[in-house]
Coordinates of C-alpha atoms and ligand atoms in Angstrom, one line a residue:
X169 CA 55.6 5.3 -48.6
X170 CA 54.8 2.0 -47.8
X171 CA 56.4 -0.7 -45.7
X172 CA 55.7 -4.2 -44.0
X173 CA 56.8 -3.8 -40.3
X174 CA 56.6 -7.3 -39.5
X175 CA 56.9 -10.3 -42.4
X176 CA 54.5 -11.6 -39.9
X177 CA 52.4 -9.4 -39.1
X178 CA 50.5 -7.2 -41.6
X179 CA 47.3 -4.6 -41.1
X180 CA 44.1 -5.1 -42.0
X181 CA 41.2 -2.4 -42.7
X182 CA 37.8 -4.1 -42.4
X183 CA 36.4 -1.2 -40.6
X184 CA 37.4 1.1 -43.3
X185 CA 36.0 -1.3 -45.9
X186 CA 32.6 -2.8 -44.7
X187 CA 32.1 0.6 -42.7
X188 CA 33.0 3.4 -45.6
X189 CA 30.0 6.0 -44.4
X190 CA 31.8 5.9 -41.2
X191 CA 35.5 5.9 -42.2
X192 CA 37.1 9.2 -43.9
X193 CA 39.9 8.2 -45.0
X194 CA 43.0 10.6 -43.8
X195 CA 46.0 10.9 -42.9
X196 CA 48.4 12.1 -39.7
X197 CA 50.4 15.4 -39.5
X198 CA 53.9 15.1 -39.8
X199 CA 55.8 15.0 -36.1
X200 CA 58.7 17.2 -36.7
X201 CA 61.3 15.3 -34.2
X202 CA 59.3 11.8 -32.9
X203 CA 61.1 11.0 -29.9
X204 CA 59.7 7.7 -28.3
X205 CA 58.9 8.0 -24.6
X206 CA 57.1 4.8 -23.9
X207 CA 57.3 1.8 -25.2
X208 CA 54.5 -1.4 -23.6
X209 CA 57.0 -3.9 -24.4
X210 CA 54.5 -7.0 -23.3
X211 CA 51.6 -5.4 -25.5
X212 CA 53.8 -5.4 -28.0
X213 CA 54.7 -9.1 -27.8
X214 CA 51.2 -9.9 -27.3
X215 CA 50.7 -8.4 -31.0
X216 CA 53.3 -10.3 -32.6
X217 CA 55.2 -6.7 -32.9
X218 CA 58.9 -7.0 -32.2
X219 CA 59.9 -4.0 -29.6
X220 CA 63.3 -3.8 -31.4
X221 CA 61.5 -2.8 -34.6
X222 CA 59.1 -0.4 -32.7
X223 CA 61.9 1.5 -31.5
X224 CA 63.8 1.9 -35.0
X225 CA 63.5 5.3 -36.9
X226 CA 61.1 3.2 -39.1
X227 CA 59.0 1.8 -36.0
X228 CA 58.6 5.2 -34.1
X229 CA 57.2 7.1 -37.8
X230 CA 54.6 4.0 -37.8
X231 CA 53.4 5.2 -33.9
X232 CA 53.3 8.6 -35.2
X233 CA 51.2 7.9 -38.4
X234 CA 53.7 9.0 -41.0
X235 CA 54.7 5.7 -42.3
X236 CA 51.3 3.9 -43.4
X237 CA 51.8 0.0 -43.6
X238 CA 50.9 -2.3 -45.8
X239 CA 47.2 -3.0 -45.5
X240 CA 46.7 -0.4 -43.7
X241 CA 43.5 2.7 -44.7
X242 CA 44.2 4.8 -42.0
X243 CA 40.6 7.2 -41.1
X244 CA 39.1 9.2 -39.1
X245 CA 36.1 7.3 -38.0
X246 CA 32.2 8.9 -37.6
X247 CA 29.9 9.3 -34.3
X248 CA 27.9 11.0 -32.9
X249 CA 26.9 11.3 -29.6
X250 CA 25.4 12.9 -26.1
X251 CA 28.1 15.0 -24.0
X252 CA 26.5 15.5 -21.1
X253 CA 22.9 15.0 -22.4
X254 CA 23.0 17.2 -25.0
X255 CA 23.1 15.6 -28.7
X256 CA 25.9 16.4 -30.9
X257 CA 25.1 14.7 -34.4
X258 CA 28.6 14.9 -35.6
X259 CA 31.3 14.6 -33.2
X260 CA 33.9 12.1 -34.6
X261 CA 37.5 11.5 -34.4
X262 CA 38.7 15.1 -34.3
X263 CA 42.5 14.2 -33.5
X264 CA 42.9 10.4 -33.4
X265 CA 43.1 8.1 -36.5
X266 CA 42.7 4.5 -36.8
X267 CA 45.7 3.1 -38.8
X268 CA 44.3 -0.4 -39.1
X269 CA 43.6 -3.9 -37.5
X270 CA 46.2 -6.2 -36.7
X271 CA 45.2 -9.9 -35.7
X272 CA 47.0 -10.1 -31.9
X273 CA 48.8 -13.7 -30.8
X274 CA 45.6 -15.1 -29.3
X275 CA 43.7 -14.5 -33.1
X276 CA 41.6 -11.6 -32.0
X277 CA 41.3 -8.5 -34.1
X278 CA 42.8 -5.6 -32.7
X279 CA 42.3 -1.9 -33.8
X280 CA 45.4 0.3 -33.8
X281 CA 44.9 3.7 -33.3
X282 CA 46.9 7.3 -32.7
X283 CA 45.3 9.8 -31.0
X284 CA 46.7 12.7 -31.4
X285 CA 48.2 12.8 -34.8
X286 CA 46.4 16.1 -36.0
X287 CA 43.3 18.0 -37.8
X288 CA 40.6 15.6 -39.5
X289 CA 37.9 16.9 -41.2
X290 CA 36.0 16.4 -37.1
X291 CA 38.4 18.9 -35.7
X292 CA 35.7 21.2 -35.2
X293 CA 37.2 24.6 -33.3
X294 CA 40.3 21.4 -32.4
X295 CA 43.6 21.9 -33.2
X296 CA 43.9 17.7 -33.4
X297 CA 47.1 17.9 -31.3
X298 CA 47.6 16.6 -27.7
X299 CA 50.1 17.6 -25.1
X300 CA 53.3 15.2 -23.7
X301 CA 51.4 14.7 -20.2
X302 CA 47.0 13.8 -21.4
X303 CA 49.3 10.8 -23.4
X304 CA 51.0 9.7 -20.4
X305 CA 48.1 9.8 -18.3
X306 CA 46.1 7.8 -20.8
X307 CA 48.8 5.3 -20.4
X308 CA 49.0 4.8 -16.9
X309 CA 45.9 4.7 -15.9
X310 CA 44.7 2.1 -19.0
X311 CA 47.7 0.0 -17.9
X312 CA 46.8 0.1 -14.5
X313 CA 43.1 -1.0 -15.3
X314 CA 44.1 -3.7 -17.3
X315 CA 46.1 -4.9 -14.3
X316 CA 43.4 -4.4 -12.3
X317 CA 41.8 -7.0 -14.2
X318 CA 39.2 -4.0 -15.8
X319 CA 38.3 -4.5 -19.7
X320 CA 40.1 -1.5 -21.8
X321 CA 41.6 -0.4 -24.6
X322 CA 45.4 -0.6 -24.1
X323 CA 48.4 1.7 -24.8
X324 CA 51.3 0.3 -27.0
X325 CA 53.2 3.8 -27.1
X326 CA 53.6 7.1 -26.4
X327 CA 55.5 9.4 -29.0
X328 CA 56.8 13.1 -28.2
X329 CA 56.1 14.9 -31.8
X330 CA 58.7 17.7 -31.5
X331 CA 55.7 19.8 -32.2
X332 CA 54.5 22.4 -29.3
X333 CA 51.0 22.6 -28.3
X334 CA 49.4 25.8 -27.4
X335 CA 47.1 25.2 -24.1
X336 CA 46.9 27.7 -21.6
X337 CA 50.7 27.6 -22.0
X338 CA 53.0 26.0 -24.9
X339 CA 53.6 22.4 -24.0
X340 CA 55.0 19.6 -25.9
X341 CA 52.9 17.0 -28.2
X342 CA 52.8 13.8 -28.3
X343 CA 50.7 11.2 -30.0
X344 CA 49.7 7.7 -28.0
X345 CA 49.4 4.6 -29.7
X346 CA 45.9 3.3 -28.2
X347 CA 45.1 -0.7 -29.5
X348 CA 41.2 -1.7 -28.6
X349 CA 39.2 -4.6 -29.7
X350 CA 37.4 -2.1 -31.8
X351 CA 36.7 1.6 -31.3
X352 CA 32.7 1.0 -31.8
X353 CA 30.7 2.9 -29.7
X354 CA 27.1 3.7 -28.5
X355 CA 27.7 6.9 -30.6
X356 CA 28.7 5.1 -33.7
X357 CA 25.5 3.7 -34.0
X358 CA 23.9 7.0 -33.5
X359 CA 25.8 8.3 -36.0
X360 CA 24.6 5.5 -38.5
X361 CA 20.7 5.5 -37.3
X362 CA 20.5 9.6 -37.7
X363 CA 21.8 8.8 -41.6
X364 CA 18.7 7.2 -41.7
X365 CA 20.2 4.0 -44.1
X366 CA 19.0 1.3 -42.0
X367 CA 21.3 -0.9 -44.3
X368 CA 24.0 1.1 -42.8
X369 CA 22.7 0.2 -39.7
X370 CA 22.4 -3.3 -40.2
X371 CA 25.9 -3.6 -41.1
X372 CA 27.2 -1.8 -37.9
X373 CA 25.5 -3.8 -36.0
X374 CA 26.5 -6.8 -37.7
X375 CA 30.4 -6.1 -37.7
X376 CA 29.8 -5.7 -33.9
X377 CA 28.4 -8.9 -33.5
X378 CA 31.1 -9.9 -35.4
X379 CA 33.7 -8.9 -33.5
X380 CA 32.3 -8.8 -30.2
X381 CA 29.3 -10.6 -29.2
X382 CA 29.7 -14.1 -32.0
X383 CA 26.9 -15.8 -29.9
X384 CA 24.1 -13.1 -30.6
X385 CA 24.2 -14.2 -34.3
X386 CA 22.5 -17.6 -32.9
X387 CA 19.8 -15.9 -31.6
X388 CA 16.2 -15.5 -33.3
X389 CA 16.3 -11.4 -32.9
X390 CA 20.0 -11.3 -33.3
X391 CA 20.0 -7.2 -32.4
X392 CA 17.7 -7.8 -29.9
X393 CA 20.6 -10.2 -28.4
X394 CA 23.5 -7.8 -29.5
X395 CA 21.6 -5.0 -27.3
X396 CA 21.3 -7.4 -24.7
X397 CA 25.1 -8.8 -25.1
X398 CA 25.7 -5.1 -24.5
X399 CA 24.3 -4.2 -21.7
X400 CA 25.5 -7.4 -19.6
X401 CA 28.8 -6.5 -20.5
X402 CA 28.3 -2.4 -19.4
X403 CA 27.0 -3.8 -16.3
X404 CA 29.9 -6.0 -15.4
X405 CA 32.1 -3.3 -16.3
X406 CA 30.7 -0.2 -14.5
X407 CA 30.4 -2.4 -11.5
X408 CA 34.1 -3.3 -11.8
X409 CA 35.0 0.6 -11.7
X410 CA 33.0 0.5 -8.7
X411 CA 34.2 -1.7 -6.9
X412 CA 38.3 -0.4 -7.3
X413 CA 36.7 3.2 -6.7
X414 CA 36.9 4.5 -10.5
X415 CA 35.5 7.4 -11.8
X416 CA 35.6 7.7 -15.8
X417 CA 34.6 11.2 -15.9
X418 CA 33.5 11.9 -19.0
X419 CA 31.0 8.9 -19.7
X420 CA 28.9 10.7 -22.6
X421 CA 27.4 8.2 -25.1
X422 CA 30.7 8.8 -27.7
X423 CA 33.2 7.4 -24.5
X424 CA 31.2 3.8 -23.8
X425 CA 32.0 1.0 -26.1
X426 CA 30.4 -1.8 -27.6
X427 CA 32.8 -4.1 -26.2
X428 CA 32.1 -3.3 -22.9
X429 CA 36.1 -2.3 -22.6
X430 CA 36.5 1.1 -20.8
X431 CA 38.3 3.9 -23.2
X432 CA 39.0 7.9 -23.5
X433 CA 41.1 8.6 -20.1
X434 CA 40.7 12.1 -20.0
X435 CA 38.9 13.6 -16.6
X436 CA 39.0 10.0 -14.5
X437 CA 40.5 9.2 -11.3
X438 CA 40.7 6.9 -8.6
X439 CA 38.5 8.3 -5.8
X440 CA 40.4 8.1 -2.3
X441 CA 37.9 8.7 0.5
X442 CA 34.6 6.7 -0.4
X443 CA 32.2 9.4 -1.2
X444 CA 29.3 8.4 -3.9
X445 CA 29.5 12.5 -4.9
X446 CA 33.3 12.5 -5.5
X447 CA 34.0 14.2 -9.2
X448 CA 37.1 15.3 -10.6
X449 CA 36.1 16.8 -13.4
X450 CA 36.4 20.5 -14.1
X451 CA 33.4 20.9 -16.0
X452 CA 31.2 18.0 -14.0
X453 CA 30.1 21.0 -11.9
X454 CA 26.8 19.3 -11.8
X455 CA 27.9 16.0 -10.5
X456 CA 26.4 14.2 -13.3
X457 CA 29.4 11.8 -13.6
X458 CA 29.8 11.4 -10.2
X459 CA 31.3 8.0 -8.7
X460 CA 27.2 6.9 -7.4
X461 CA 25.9 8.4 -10.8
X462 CA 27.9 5.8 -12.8
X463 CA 25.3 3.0 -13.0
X464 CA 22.4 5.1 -13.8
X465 CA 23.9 6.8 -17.0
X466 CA 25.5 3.7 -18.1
X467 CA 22.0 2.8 -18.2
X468 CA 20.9 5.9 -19.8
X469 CA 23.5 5.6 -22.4
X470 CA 22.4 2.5 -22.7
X471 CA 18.7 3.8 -23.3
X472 CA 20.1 6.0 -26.3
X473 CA 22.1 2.9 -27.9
X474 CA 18.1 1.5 -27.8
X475 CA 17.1 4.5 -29.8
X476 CA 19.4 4.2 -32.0
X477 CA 18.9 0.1 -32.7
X478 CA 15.2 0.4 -32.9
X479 CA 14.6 0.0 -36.6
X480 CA 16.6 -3.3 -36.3
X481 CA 14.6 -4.6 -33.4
X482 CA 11.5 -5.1 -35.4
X483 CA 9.4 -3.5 -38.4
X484 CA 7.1 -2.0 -35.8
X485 CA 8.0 0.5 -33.9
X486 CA 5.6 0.4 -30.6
X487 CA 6.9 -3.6 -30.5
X488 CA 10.6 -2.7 -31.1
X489 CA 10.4 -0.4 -28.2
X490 CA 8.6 -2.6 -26.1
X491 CA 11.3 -5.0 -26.7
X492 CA 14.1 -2.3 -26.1
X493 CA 12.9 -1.7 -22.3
X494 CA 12.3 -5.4 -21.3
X495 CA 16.1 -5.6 -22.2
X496 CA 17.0 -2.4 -20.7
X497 CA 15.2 -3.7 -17.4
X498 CA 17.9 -6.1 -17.4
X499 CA 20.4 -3.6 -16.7
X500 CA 19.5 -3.4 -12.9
X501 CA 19.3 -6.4 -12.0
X502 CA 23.0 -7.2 -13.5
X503 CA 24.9 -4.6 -12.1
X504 CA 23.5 -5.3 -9.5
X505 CA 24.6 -9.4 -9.4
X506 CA 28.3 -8.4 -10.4
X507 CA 28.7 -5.6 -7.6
X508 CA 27.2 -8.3 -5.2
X509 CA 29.8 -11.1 -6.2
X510 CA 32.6 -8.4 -6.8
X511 CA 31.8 -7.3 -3.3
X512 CA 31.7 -11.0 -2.0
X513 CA 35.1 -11.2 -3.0
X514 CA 36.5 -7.7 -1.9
X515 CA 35.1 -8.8 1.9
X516 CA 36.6 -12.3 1.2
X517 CA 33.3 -14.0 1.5
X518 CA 32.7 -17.4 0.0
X519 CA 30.0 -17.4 -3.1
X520 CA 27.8 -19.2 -1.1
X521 CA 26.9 -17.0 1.5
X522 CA 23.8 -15.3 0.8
X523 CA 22.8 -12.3 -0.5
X524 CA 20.5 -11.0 1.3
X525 CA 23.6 -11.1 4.5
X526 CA 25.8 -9.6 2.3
X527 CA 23.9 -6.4 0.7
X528 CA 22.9 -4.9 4.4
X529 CA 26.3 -5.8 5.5
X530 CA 28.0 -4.1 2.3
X531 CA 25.4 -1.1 2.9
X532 CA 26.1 -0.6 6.3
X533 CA 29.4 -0.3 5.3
X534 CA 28.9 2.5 3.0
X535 CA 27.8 4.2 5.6
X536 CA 31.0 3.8 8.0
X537 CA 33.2 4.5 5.3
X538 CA 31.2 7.5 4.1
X539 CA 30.9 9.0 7.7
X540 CA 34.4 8.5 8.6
X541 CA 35.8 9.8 5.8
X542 CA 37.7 6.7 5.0
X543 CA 40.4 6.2 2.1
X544 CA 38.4 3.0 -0.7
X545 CA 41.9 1.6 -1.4
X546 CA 43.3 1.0 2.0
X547 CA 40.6 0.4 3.9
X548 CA 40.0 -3.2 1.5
X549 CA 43.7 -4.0 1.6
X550 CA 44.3 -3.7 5.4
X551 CA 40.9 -5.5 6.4
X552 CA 42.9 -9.3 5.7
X553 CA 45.0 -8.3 8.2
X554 CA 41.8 -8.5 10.4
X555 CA 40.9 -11.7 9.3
X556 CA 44.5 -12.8 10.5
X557 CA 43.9 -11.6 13.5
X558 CA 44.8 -8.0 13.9
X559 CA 42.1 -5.6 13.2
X560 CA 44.2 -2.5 14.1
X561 CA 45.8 -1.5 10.4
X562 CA 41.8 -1.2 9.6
X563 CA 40.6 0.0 12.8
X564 CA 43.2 2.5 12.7
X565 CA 41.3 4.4 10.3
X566 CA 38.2 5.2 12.0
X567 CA 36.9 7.7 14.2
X568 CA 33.8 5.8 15.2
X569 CA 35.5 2.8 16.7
X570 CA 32.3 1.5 18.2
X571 CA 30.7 1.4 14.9
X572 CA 33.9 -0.4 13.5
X573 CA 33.7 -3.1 15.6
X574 CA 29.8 -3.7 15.6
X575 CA 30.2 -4.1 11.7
X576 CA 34.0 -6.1 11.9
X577 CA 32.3 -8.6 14.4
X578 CA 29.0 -9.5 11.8
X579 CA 31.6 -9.6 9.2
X580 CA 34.1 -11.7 10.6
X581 CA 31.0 -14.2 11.8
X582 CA 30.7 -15.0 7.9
X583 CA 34.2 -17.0 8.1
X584 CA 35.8 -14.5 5.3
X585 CA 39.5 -15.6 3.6
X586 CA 42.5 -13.7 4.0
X587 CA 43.8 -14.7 0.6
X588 CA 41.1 -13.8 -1.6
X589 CA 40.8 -10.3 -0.5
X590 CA 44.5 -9.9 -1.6
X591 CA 43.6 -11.1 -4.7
X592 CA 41.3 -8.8 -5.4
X593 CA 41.7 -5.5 -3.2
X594 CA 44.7 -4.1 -4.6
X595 CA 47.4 -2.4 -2.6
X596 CA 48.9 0.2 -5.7
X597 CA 46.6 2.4 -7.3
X598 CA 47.3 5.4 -9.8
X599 CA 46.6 8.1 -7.0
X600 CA 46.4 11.4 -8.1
X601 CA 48.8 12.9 -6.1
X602 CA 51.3 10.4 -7.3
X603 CA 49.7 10.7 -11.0
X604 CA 50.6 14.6 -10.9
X605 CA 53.6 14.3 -9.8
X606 CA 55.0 12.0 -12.7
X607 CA 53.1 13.7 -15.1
X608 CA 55.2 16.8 -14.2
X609 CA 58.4 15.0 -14.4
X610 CA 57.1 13.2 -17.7
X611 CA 56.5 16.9 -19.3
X612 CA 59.1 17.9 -18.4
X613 CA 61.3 14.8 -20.0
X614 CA 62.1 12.8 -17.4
X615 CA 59.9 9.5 -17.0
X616 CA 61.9 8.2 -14.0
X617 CA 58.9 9.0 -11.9
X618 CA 56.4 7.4 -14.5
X619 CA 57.7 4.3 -15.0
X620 CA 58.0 3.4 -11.3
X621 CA 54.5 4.4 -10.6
X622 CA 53.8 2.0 -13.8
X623 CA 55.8 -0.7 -12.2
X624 CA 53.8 -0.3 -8.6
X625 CA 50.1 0.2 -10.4
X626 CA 50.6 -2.9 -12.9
X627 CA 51.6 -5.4 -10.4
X628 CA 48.7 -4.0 -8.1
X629 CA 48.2 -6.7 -6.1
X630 CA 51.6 -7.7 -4.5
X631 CA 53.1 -5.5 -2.0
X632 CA 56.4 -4.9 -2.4
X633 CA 59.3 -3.5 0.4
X634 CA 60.5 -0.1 -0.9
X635 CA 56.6 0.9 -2.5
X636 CA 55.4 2.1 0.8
X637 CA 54.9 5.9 -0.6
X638 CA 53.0 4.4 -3.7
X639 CA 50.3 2.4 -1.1
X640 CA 49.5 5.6 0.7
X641 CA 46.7 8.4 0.2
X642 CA 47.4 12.1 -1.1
X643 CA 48.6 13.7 2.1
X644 CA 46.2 16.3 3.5
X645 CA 48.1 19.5 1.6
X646 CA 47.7 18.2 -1.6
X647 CA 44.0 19.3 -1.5
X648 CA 41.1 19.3 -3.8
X649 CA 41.6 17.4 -7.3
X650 CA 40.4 18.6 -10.4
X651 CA 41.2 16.7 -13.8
X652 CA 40.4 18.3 -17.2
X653 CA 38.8 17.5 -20.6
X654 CA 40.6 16.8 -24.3
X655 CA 43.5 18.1 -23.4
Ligands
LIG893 P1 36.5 13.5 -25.6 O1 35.6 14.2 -24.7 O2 38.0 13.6 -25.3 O3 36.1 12.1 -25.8 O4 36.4 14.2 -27.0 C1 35.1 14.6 -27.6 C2 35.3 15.1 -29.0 O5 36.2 16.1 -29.1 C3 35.8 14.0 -30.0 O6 35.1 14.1 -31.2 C4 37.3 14.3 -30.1 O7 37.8 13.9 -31.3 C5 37.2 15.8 -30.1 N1 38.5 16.5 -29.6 C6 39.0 16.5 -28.4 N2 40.2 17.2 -28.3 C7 40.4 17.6 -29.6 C8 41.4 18.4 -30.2 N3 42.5 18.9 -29.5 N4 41.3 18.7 -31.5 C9 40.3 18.2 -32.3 N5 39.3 17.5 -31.7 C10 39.3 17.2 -30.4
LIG894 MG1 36.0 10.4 -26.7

């Protein structure tokens, strides 16, 4: 059957149209009893969807896939990619479909996509279901990033499915509506270049440019400049994960975009006490996505993306390569620029002081904050109070006071602002204890504890009287963290 949701608004299906050898066209399993658990009301209205209608019978069997809209191909889209540096030529969306594009209020195309909605033909061993808590996670924590000011893909929705998913127990599905500025990713053009139609290719790479980097169509090696358009915007995004202490996880080639917006919540966390080794991941037993290792494979992901754009970058191969790694030598040198001016900010430090004060002062930090074994989040938001005068809510936290005050005094010698750290350190963060705990409740059907962890994390930045418990770390029994994969 097929409806209009919206006289306004109406789907789209470029990708499934320009893209075909990367689109199978499919369709979502039926959700026995949809029950609508979340609903991001100011998403919505920023995609021109009214809330009212996404809540009707008819609205809640559009989040689940069953009713297609007009315009709408819905498919299973093609990548490939490296989990864990090893290759997999054919990974693809094994449980997710994209239903369509919708254009949001600001004109930008916006990708709609379930995840969650049952088998495609990329299932593999899958079962293409997800449980009731994965969904609500990925919806915190992508909320709480885009109030953190961090490009990612967004959650409109979470639907309970009435169907039970077998995991180590039987738990209840649900499907999460996930809206992106596109789902490209450095595994969809690895997908294309290993079908070896460099026409294919070509128009990949051109519907990206499309959509996401307009400017590199100017340039004389237009690739060339969509490579590079990619790589400034993975530096500026991995060093804005490091900077609010976020660990994705999972960052194999198939989980980093082309838009440089972060997507696939599945093993991340926020780290608490500043340790470049922390990992949450189950099956990161050998720290390869650790917090410090995030830089490096973004740029060895972004290494692979090369690879895979090589045929584009010019007819001969020893000069597209030599091309790819001049770019790629860019990488370093970026991250490196936005960690130093995101850092400026954190410490409250005016643009204009140099670098070369700030990176031996940031480094030295490290070190404190590394030794003492101090908590990332609260350690940035009490530090204003120092510049107002009282260095004790900081201080506080240290065993090596000395070494605390040595650092403070350089620091406070650089005339930082008060105001600006606010802006910019916030005081709520998804923390995992807190996470756990609402992703129990939400399991078991009660969201109370979800949605007022939602309200703290996506107004991150105020502090509010009554949010005390949401500003402080795990306490000491909740012990050692593990997250888990595709679950
Ligand atoms: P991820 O690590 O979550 O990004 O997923 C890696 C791959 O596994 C993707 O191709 C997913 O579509 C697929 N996948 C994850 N969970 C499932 C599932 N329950 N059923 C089918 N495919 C899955
Ligand atoms: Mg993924």
């Amino acid at each position: 059957m097929s409806v209009t949701p919206r006289q306004t608004v109406s789907f789209d299906n470029q990708f499934a149209r320009e893209l075909g050898e990367l689109a199978v066209p499919w369709q979502a399993e039926d959700a026995p009893d949809p029950r609508l658990l979340l609903l991001n009301e100011s998403l919505a209205a920023e995609l021109d969807l009214a809330p009212s209608w996404l809540r009707s019978p008819e609205g809640v069997r559009l989040l689940v896939g069953h009713l297609v809209p007009d315009g709408a191909t819905p498919v299973a889209q093609a990548y490939a990619g490296h989990q864990f540096g090893g290759y997999s030529p054919r990974l693809g969306d094994g449980r997710a479909l994209l239903l369509g594009e919708i254009t949001d209020t600001s004109g930008t195309r916006m990708d709609v996509h379930l995840k969650g909605s049952g088998r495609t033909p990329f299932a593999r061993g899958g079962d293409g279901l997800a449980a009731v808590a994965p969904m609500l996670r990925e919806y915190l924590i992508s909320e709480a990033m885009h109030a953190l000011g961090i490009p990612t893909t967004r959650s409109l929705a979470v639907v309970a499915t009435g169907r039970p998913v077998q995991r180590e127990t039987l738990l209840p599905g649900a499907v999460l509506t996930r809206v992106a500025s596109s789902h490209l990713r450095v595994g969809s053009f690895q997908y294309a270049r290993a079908t070896g139609d460099i026409d294919l290719l070509r128009r990949l790479a051109d519907h990206a440019i499309s959509r996401h980097h307009p400017d590199a169509a100017e340039a004389d090696n237009r690739y060339l400049a969509l490579f590079e358009a990619v790589i400034s915007s993975q530096a500026e995004l991995i060093a804005r994960w490091m900077l609010v202490g976020f660990v994705h996880g999972v960052m194999n080639t198939d989980n980093m975009t082309i838009s440089g917006e972060t997507i696939d919540y599945g093993p991340c966390a926020f780290m608490e006490v500043f340790d470049p080794a922390t990992v949450y991941s189950s099956i990161d037993t050998g720290g390869r996505y650790a917090y410090g290792n995030q830089p490096g494979v973004a740029q060895w992901n972004l290494a692979r993306l090369a690879e895979a754009l090589l045929p584009l970058l010019h007819t001969d191969e020893e000069q597209a390569i030599a091309l790819a790694v001049g770019s790629l030598d860019r990488f370093s040198a970026q991250f490196a620029s936005a960690w130093t001016t995101g850092m400026k900010a954190k410490l409250g430090l005016a643009d204009t002081v140099s670098t070369d004060l700030v990176d031996p002062l940031v480094g030295e930090l490290s070190t404190l904050l590394q030794d003492n074994r101090i908590d990332h989040t609260s350690f940035y938001r009490r530090l204003s109070d120092a510049v107002r005068g009282d260095t004790e809510p900081a201080r506080g936290l240290f065993m090596d006071l000395a070494g605390f005050d040595v650092w403070t005094r350089r620091w406070l010698a650089l005339e930082p602002q008060a105001e600006l750290m606010d802006q910019v350190n916030p005081i709520y963060i998804p923390r995992n204890h807190l996470v756990e705990e609402a992703l129990a409740a939400g399991s078991d059907a009660d969201l109370d504890p979800l949605v007022r962890l939602l309200d703290a994390v996506t107004d991150p930045f105020r502090e509010r009287p009554g949010l005390e418990r949401y500003a402080d770390p795990a306490p000491t029994d909740f012990g050692r963290y593990q997250t888990y994969c595709g679950t």
